Short mmCIF file of N, CA and C in Angstrom, two decimals:
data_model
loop_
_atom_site.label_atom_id
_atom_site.label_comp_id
_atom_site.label_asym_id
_atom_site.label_seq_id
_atom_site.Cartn_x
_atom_site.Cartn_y
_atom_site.Cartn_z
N UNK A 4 126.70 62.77 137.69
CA UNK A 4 127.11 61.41 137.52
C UNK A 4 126.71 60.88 136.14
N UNK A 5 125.41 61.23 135.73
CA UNK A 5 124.82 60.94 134.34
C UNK A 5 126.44 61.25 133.37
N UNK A 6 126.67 62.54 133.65
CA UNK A 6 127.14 63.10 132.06
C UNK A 6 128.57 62.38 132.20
N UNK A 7 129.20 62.10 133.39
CA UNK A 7 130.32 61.20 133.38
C UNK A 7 130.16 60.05 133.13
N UNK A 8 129.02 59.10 132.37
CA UNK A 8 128.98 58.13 132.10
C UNK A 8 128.23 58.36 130.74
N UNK A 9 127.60 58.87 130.15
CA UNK A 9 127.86 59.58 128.91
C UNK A 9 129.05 59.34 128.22
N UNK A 10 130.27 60.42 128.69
CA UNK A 10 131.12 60.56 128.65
C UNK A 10 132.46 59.34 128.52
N UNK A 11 132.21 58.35 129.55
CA UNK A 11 132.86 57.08 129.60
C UNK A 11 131.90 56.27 128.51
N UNK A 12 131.35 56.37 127.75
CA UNK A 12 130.51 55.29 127.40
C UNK A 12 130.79 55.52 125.82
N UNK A 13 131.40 56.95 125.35
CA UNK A 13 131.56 57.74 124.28
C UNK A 13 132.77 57.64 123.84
N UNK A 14 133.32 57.15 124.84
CA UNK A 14 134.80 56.56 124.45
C UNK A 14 135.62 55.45 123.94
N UNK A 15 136.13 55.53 122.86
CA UNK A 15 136.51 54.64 122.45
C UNK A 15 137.74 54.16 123.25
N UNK A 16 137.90 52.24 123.04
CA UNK A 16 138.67 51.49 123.69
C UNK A 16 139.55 51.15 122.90
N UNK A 17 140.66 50.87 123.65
CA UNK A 17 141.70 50.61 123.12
C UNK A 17 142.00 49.00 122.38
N UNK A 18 142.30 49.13 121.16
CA UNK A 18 141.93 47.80 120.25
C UNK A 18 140.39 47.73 119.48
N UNK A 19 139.83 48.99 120.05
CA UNK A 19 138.00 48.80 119.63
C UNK A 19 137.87 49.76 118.24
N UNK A 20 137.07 49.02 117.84
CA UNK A 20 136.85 50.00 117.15
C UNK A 20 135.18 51.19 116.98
N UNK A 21 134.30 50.37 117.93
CA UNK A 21 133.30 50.55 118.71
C UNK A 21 133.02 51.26 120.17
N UNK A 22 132.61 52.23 120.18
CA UNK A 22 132.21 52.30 121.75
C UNK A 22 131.55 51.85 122.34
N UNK A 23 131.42 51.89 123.85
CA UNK A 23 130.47 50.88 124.46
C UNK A 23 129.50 51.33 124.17
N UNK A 24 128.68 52.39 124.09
CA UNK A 24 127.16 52.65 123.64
C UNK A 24 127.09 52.22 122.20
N UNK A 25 127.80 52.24 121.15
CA UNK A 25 127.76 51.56 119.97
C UNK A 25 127.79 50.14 119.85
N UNK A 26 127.74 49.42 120.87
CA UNK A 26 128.02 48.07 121.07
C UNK A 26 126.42 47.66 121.68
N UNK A 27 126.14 48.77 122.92
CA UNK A 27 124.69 48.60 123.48
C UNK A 27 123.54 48.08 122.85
N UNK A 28 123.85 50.00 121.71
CA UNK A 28 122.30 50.25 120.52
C UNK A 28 122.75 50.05 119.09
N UNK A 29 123.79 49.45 118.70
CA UNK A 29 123.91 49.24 117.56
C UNK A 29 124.58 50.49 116.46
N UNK A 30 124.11 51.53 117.02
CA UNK A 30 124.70 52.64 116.64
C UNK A 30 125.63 53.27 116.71
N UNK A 31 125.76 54.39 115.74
CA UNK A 31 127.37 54.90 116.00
C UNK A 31 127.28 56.45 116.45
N UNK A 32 127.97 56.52 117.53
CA UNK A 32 127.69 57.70 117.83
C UNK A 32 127.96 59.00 116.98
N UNK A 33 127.16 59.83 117.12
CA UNK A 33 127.09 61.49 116.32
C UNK A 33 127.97 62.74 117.45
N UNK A 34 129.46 62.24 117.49
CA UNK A 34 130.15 63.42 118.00
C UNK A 34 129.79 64.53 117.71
N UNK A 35 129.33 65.12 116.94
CA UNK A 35 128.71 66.81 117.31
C UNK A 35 127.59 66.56 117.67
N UNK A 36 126.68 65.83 118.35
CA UNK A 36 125.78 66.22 118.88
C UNK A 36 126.04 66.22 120.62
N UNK A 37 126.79 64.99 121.01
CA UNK A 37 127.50 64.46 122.21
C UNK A 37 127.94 65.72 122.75
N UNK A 38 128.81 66.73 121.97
CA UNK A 38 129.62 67.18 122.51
C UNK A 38 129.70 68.43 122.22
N UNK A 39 128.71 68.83 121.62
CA UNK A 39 128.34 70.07 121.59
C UNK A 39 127.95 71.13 122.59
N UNK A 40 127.88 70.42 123.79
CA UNK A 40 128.05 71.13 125.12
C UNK A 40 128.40 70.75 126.31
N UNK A 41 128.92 71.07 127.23
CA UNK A 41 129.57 70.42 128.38
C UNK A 41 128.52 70.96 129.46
N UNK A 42 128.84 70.11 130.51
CA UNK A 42 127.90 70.10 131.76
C UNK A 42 128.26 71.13 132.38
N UNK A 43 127.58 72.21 133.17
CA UNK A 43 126.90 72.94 133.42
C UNK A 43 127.27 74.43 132.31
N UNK A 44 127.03 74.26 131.52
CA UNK A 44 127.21 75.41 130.40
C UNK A 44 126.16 76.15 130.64
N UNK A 45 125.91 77.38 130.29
CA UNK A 45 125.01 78.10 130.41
C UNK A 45 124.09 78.18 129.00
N UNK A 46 122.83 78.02 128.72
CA UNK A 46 122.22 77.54 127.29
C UNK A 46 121.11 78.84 127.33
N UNK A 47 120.53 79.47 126.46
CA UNK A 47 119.19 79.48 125.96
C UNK A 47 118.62 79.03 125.48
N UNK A 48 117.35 77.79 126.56
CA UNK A 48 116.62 77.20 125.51
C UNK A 48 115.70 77.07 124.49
N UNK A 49 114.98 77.33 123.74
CA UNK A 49 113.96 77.60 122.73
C UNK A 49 112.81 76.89 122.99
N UNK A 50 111.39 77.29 123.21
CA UNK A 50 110.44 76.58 123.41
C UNK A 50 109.73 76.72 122.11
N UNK A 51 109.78 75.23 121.65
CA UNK A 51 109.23 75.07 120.00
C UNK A 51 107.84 74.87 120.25
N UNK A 52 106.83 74.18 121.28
CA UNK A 52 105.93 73.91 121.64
C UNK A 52 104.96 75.56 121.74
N UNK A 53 104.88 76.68 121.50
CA UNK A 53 104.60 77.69 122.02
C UNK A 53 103.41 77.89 120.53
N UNK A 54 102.02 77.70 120.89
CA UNK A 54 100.57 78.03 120.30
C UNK A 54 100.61 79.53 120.00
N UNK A 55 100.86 80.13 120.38
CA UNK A 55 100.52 81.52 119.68
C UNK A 55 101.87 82.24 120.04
N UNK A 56 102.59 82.50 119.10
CA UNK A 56 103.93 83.20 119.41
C UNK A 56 103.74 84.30 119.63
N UNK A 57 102.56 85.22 119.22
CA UNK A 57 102.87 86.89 119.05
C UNK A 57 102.70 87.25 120.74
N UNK A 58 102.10 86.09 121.62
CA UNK A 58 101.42 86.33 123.03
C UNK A 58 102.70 86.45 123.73
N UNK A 59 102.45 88.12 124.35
CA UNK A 59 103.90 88.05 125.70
C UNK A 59 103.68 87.42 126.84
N UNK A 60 102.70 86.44 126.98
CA UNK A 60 102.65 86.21 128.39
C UNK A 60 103.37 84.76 127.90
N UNK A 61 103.72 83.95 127.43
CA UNK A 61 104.32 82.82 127.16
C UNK A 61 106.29 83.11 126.26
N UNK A 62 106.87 82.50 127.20
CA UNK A 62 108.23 82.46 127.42
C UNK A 62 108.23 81.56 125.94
N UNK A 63 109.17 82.36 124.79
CA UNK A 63 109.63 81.75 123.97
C UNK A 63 110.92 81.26 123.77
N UNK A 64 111.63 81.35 125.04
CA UNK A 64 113.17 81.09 125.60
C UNK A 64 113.48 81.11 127.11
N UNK A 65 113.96 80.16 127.50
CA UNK A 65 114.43 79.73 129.10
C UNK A 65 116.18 79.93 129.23
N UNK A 66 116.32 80.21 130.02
CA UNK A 66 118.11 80.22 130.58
C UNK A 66 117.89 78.76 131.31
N UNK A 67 118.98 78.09 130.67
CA UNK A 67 119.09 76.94 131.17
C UNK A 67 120.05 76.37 131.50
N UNK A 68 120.40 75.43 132.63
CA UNK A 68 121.99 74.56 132.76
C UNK A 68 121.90 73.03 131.83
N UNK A 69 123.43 73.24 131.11
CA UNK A 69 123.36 71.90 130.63
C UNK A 69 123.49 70.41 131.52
N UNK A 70 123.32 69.70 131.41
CA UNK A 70 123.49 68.40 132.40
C UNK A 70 123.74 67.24 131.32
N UNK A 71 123.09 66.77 130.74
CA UNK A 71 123.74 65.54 130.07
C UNK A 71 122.81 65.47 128.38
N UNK A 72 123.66 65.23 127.85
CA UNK A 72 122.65 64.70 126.32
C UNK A 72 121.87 63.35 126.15
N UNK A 73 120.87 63.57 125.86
CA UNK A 73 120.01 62.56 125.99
C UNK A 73 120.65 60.82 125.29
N UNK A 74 121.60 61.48 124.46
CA UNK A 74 121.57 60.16 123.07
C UNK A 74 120.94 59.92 122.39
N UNK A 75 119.83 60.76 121.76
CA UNK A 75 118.97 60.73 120.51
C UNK A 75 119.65 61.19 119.27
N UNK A 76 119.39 61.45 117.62
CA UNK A 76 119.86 61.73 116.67
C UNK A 76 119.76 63.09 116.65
N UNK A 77 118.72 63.61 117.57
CA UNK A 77 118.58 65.24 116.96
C UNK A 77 119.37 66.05 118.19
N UNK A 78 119.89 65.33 118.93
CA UNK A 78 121.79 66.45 119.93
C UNK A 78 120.13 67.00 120.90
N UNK A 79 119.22 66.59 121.37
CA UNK A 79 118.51 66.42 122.51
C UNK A 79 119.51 66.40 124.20
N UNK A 80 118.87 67.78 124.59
CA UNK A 80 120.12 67.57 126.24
C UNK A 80 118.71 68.00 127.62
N UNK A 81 119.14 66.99 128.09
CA UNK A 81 118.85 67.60 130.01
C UNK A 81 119.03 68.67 130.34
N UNK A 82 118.16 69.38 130.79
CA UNK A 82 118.78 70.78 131.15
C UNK A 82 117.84 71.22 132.76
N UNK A 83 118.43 72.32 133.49
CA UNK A 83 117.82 72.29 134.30
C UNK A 83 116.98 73.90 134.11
N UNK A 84 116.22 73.98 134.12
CA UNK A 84 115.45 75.17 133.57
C UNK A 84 115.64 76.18 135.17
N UNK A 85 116.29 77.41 135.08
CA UNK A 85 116.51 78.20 136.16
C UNK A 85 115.14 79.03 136.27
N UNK A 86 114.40 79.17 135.36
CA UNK A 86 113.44 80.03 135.09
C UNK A 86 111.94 79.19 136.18
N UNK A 87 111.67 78.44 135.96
CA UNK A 87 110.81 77.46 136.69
C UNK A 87 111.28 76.30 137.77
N UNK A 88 112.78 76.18 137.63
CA UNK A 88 113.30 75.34 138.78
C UNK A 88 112.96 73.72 138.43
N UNK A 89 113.02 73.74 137.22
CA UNK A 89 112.78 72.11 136.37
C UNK A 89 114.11 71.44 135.63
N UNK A 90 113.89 70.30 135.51
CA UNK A 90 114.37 69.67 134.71
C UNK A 90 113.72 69.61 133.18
N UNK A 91 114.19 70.16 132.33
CA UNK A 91 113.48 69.96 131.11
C UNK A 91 114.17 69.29 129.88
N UNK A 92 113.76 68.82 128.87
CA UNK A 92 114.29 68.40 127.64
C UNK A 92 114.64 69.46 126.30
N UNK A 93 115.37 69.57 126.17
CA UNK A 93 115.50 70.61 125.05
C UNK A 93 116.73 70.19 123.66
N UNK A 94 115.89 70.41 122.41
CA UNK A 94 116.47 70.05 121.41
C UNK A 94 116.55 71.47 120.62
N UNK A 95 116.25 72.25 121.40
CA UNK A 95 116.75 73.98 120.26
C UNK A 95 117.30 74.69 121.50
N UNK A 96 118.37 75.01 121.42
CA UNK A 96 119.27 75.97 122.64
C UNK A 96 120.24 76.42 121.82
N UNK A 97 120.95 77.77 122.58
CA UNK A 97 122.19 78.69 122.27
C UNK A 97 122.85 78.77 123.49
N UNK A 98 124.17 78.69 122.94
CA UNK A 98 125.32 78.99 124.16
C UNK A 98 125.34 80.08 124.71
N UNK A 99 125.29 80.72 125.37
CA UNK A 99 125.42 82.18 126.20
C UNK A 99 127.47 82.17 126.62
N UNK A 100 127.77 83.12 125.67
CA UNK A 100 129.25 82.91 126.14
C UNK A 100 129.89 84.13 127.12
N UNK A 101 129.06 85.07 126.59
CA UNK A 101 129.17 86.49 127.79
C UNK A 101 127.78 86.58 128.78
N UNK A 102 128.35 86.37 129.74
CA UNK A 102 127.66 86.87 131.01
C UNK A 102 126.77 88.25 131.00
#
């Protein structure tokens, strides 16, 4: 429901020259970040937070579902982390296009 109102909110009106979220926050939306992935896409996410990289016991990438973009400047998306069964935030991911 989120990303369909995203989605409606990203749209421009007819006679507008504004969208309704540009009307909200003042801002103008960043179409490649919006739409740089669609809901339930399959992602690899990147964990930038990770203290010692060379350590194998800490996951430096999650398989993740897309769900909705946050609306921040840096293309920030919802995702649901399959690996731990979370909802997480992620601003570094790759598309997985082959299965």
């Amino acid at each position: 429901m989120v990303y369909v109102v995203c989605r409606l909110n990203t749209k421009l009106r007819t006679g507008s020259s504004h969208t309704p979220l540009g009307y909200l926050t003042g801002h103008k939306t960043n179409y490649n970040n919006e739409y740089q992935l669609a809901f339930g896409d399959l992602v690899i996410g990147f964990n930038k937070n990770n203290v010692n990289k060379s350590s194998i016991d800490v996951s430096r990438s999650d398989r993740c579902i897309a769900l909705y973009p946050t609306g921040n400047d840096t293309g920030t998306w919802k995702m649901y982390n399959l690996n731990t069964n979370e909802f997480v935030t992620k601003s570094q991911f790759k598309i997985i296009k082959d299965l």
